[in-house]
PDB file of C-alpha atoms in Angstrom:
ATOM      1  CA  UNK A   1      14.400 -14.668   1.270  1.00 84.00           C
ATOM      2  CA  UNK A   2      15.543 -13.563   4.763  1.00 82.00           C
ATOM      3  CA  UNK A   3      14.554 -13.924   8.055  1.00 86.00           C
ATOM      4  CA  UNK A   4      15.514 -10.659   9.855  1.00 81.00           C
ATOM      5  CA  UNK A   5      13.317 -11.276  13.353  1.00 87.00           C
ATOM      6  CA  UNK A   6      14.647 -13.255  16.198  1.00 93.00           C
ATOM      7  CA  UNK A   7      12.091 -16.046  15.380  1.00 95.00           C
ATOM      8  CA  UNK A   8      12.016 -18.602  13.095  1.00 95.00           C
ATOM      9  CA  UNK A   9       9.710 -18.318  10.328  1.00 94.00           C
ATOM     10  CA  UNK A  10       7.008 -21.280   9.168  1.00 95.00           C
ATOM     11  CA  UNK A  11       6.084 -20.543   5.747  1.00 95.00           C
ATOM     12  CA  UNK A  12       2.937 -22.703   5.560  1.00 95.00           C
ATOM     13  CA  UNK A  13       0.649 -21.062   3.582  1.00 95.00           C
ATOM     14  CA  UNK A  14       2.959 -18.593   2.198  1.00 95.00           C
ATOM     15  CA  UNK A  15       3.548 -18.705  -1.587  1.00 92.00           C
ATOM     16  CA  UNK A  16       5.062 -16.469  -5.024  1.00 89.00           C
ATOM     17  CA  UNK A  17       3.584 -15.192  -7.587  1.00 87.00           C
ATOM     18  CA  UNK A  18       5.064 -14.594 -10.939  1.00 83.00           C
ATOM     19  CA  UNK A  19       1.367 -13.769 -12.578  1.00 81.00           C
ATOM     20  CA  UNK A  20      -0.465 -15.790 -14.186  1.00 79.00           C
ATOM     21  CA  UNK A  21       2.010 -18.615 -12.217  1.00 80.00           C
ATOM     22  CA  UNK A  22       1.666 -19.612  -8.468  1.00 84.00           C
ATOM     23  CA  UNK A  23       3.999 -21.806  -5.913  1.00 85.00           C
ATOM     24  CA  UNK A  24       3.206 -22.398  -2.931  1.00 88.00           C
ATOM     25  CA  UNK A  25       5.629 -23.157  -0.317  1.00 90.00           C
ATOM     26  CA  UNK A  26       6.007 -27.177   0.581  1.00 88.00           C
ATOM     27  CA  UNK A  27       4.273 -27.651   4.314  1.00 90.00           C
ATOM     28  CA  UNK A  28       6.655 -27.600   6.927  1.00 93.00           C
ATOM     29  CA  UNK A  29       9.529 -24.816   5.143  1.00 92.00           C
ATOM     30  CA  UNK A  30      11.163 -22.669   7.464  1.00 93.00           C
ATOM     31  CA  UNK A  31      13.630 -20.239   7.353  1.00 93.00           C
ATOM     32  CA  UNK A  32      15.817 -20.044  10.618  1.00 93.00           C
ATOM     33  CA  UNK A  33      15.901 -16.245  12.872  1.00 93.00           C
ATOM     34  CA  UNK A  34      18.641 -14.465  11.323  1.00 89.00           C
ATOM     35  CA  UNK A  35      18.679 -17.553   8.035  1.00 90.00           C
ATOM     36  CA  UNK A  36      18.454 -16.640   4.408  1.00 86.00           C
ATOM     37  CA  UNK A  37      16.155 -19.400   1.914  1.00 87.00           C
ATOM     38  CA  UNK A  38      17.191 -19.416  -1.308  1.00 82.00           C
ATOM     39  CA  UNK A  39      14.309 -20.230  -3.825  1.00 81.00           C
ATOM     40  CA  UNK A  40      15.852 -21.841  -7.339  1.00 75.00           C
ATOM     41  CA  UNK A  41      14.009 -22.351 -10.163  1.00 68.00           C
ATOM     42  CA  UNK A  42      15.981 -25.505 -11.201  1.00 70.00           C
ATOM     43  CA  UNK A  43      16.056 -29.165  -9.752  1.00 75.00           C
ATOM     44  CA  UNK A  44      17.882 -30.098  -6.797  1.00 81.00           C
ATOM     45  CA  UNK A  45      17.831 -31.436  -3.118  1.00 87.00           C
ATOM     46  CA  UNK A  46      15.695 -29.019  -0.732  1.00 87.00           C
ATOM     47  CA  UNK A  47      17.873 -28.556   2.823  1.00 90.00           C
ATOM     48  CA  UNK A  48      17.410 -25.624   5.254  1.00 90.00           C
ATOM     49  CA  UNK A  49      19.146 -22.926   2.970  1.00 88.00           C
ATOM     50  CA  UNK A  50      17.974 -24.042  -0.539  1.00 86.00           C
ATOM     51  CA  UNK A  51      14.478 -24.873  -1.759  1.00 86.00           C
ATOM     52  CA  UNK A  52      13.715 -26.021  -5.552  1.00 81.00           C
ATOM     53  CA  UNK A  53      10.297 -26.152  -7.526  1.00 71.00           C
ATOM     54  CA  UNK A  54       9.005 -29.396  -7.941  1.00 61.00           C
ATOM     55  CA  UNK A  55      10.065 -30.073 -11.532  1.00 54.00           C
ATOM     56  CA  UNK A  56       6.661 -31.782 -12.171  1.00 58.00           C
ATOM     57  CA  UNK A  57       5.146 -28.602 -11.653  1.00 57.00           C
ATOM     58  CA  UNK A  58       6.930 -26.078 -13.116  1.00 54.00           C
ATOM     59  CA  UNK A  59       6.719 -22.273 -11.633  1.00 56.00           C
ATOM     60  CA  UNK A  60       7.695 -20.321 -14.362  1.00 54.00           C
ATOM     61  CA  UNK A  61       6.177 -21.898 -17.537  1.00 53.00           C
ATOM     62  CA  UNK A  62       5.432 -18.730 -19.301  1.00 50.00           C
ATOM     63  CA  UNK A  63       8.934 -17.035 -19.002  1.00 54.00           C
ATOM     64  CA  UNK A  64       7.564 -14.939 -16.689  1.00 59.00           C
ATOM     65  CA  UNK A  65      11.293 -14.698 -14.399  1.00 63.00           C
ATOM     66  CA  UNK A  66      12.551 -13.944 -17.818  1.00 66.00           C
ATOM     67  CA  UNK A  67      14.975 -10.897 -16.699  1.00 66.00           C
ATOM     68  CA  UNK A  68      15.047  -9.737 -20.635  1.00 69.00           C
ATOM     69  CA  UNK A  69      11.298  -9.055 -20.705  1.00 76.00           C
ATOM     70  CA  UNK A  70       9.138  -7.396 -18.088  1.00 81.00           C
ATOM     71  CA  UNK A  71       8.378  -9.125 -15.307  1.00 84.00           C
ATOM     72  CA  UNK A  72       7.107  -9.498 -11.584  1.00 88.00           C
ATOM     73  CA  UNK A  73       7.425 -11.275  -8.407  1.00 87.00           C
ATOM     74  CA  UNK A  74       5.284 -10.970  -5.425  1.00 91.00           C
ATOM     75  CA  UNK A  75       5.581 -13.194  -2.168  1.00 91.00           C
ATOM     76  CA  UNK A  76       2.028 -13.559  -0.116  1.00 95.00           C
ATOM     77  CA  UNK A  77       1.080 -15.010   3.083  1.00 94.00           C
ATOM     78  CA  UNK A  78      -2.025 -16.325   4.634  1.00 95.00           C
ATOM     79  CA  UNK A  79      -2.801 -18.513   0.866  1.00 94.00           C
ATOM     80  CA  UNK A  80      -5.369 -21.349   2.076  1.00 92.00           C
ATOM     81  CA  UNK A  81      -6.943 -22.712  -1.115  1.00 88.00           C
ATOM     82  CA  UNK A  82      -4.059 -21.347  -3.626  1.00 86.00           C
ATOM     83  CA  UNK A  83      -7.268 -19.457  -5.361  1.00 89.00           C
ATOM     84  CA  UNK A  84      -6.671 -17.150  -7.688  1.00 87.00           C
ATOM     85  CA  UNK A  85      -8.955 -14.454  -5.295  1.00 91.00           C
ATOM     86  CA  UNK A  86      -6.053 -14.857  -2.567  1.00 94.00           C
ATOM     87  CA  UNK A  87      -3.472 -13.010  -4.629  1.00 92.00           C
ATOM     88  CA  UNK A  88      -5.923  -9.858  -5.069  1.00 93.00           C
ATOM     89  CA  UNK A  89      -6.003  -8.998  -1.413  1.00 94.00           C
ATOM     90  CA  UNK A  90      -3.017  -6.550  -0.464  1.00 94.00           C
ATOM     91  CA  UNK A  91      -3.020  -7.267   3.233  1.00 95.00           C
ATOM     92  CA  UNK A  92      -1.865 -11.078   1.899  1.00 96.00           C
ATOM     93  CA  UNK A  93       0.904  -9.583   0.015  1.00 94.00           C
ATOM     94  CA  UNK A  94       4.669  -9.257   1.871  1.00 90.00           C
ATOM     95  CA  UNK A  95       7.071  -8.024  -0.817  1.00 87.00           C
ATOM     96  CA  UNK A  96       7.130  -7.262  -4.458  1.00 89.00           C
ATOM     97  CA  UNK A  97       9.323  -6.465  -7.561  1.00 88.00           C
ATOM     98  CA  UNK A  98       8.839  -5.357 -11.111  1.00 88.00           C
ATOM     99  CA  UNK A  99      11.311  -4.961 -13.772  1.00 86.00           C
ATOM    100  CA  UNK A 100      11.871  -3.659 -16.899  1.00 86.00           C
ATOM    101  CA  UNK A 101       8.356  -2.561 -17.418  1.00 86.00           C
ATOM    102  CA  UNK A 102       5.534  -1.352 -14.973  1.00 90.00           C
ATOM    103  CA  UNK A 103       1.443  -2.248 -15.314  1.00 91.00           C
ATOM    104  CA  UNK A 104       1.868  -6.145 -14.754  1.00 90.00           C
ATOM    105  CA  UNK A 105      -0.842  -7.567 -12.994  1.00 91.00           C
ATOM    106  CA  UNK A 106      -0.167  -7.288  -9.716  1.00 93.00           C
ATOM    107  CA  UNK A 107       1.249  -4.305  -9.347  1.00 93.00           C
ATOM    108  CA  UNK A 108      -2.242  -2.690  -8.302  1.00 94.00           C
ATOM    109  CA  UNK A 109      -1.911  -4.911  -5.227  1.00 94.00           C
ATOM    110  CA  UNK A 110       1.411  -3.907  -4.119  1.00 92.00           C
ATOM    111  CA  UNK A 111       0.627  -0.052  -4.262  1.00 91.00           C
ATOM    112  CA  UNK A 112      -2.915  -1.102  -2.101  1.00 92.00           C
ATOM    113  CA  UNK A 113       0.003  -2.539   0.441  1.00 91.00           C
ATOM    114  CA  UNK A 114       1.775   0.374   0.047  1.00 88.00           C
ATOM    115  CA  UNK A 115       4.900  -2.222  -1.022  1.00 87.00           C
ATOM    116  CA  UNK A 116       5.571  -0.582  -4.490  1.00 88.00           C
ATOM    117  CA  UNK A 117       4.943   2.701  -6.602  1.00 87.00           C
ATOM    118  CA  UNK A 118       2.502   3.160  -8.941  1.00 90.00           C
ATOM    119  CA  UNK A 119       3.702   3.034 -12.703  1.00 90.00           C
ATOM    120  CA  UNK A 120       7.580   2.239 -11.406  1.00 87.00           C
ATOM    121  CA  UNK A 121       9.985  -0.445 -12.700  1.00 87.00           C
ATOM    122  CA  UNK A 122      13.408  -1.553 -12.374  1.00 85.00           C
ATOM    123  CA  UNK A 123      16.002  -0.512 -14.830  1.00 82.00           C
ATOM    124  CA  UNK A 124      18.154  -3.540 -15.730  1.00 79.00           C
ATOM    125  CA  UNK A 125      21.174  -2.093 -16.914  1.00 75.00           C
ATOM    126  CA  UNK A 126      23.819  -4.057 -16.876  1.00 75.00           C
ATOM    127  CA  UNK A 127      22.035  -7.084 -16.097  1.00 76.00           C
ATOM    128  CA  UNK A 128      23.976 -10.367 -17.830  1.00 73.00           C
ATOM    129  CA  UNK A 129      23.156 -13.878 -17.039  1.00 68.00           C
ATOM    130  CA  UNK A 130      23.413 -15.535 -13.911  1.00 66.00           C
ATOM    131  CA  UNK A 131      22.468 -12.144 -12.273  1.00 70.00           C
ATOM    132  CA  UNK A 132      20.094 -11.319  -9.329  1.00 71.00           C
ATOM    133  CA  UNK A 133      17.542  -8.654  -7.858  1.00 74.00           C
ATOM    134  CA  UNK A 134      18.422  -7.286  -4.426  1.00 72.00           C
ATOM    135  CA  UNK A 135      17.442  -4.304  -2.234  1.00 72.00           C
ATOM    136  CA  UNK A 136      19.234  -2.480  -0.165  1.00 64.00           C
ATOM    137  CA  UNK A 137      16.676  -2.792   3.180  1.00 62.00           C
ATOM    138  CA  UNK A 138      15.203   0.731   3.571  1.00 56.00           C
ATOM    139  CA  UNK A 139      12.335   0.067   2.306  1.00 56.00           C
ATOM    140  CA  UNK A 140       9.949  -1.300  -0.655  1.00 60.00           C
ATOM    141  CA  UNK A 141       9.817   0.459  -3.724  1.00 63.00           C
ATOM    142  CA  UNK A 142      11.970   0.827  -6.955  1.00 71.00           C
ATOM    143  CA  UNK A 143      14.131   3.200  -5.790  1.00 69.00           C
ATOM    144  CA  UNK A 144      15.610   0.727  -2.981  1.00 69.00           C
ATOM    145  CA  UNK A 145      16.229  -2.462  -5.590  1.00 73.00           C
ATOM    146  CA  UNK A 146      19.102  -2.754  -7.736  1.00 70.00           C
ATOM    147  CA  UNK A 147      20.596  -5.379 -10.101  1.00 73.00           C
ATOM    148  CA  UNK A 148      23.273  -7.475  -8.180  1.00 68.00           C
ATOM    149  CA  UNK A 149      26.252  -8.865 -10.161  1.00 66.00           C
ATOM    150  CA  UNK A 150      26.582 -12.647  -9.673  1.00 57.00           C
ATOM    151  CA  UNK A 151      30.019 -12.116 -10.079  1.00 53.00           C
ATOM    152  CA  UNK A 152      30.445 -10.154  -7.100  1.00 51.00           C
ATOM    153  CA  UNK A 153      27.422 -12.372  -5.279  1.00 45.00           C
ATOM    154  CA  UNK A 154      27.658 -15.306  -3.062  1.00 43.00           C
ATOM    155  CA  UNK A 155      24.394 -17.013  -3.768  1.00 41.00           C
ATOM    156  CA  UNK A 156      22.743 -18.037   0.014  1.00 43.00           C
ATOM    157  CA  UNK A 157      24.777 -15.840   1.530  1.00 45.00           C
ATOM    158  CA  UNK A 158      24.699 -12.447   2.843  1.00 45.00           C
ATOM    159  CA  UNK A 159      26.600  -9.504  -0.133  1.00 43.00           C
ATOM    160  CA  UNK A 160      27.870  -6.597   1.193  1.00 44.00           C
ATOM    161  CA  UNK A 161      29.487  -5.319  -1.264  1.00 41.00           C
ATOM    162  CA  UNK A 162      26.403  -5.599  -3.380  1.00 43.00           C
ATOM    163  CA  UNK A 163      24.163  -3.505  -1.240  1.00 43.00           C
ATOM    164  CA  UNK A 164      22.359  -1.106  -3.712  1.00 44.00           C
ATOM    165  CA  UNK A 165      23.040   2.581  -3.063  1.00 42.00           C
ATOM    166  CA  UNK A 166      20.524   4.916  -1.316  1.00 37.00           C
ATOM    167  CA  UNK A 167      19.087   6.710  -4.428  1.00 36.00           C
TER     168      UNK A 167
END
């Protein structure tokens, strides 16, 4: 995640989805004006540029961030309770990506917050391991998100030379 305003950014009450799985941020997270956040989905020692899931409750227990099947990610703001009926409402919703496949279940969501295109999906080509989603800042929607090379990536730190292309 970055922080492109001149503000830093609380992220109490903010949380991702990865339906039917939900995280919600740890109270008190912040990512600095200008700071990037990295969110990893392995064990490790949270600090202001890297954040882990708490391995007692995992995020992604169906396979969901599985980059071989179809999948999505959504991040939402304003989550109180963590209900289920929070994820539904589009003005909660900030950002979203699908790949491989459109139709997942929140995808109806991020067309109401005019975030994503109706019936659009990422082509992974080229994907391999160790790999990573990015966009290249213009906007939301599947023709402004790519698949960015680890090899060329330097993970918590900004990629140039991994910007996707205007399409």
């Amino acid at each position: 995640l970055v922080n492109r305003g001149a503000t830093d950014q609380t992220l109490d009450g903010w949380a991702l989805c990865a339906f039917p799985n939900y995280w919600l941020f740890p109270t008190g997270t912040v990512i600095a004006a200008g700071a990037r956040l990295v969110v990893h989905s392995s064990t490790g020692t949270n600090d202001a540029s890297n954040i882990y899931y708490d391995p007692s409750r995992p995020f992604d227990t169906w396979g969901c961030l599985d980059p071989d099947r179809g999948g999505e990610l959504a991040l939402y703001r304003n989550i109180v309770a963590n209900d289920p009926s929070e994820y539904v409402v589009s003005d909660n919703m900030v950002a979203y990506v699908e790949w491989r496949t459109a139709g997942h279940m929140r995808e109806s969501v991020a067309v109401g917050a005019n975030l994503w295109e109706f019936a659009s999906a990422l082509d992974m080509a080229g994907y391999v391991a160790g790999d990573g989603i990015a966009s290249n800042e213009t906007g939301i929607c599947v023709r402004n998100f790519c698949v960015e090379s680890r090899a060329q990536a330097s993970l918590g730190a900004a990629n140039p030379g991994t910007v996707c292309p205007m399409r």
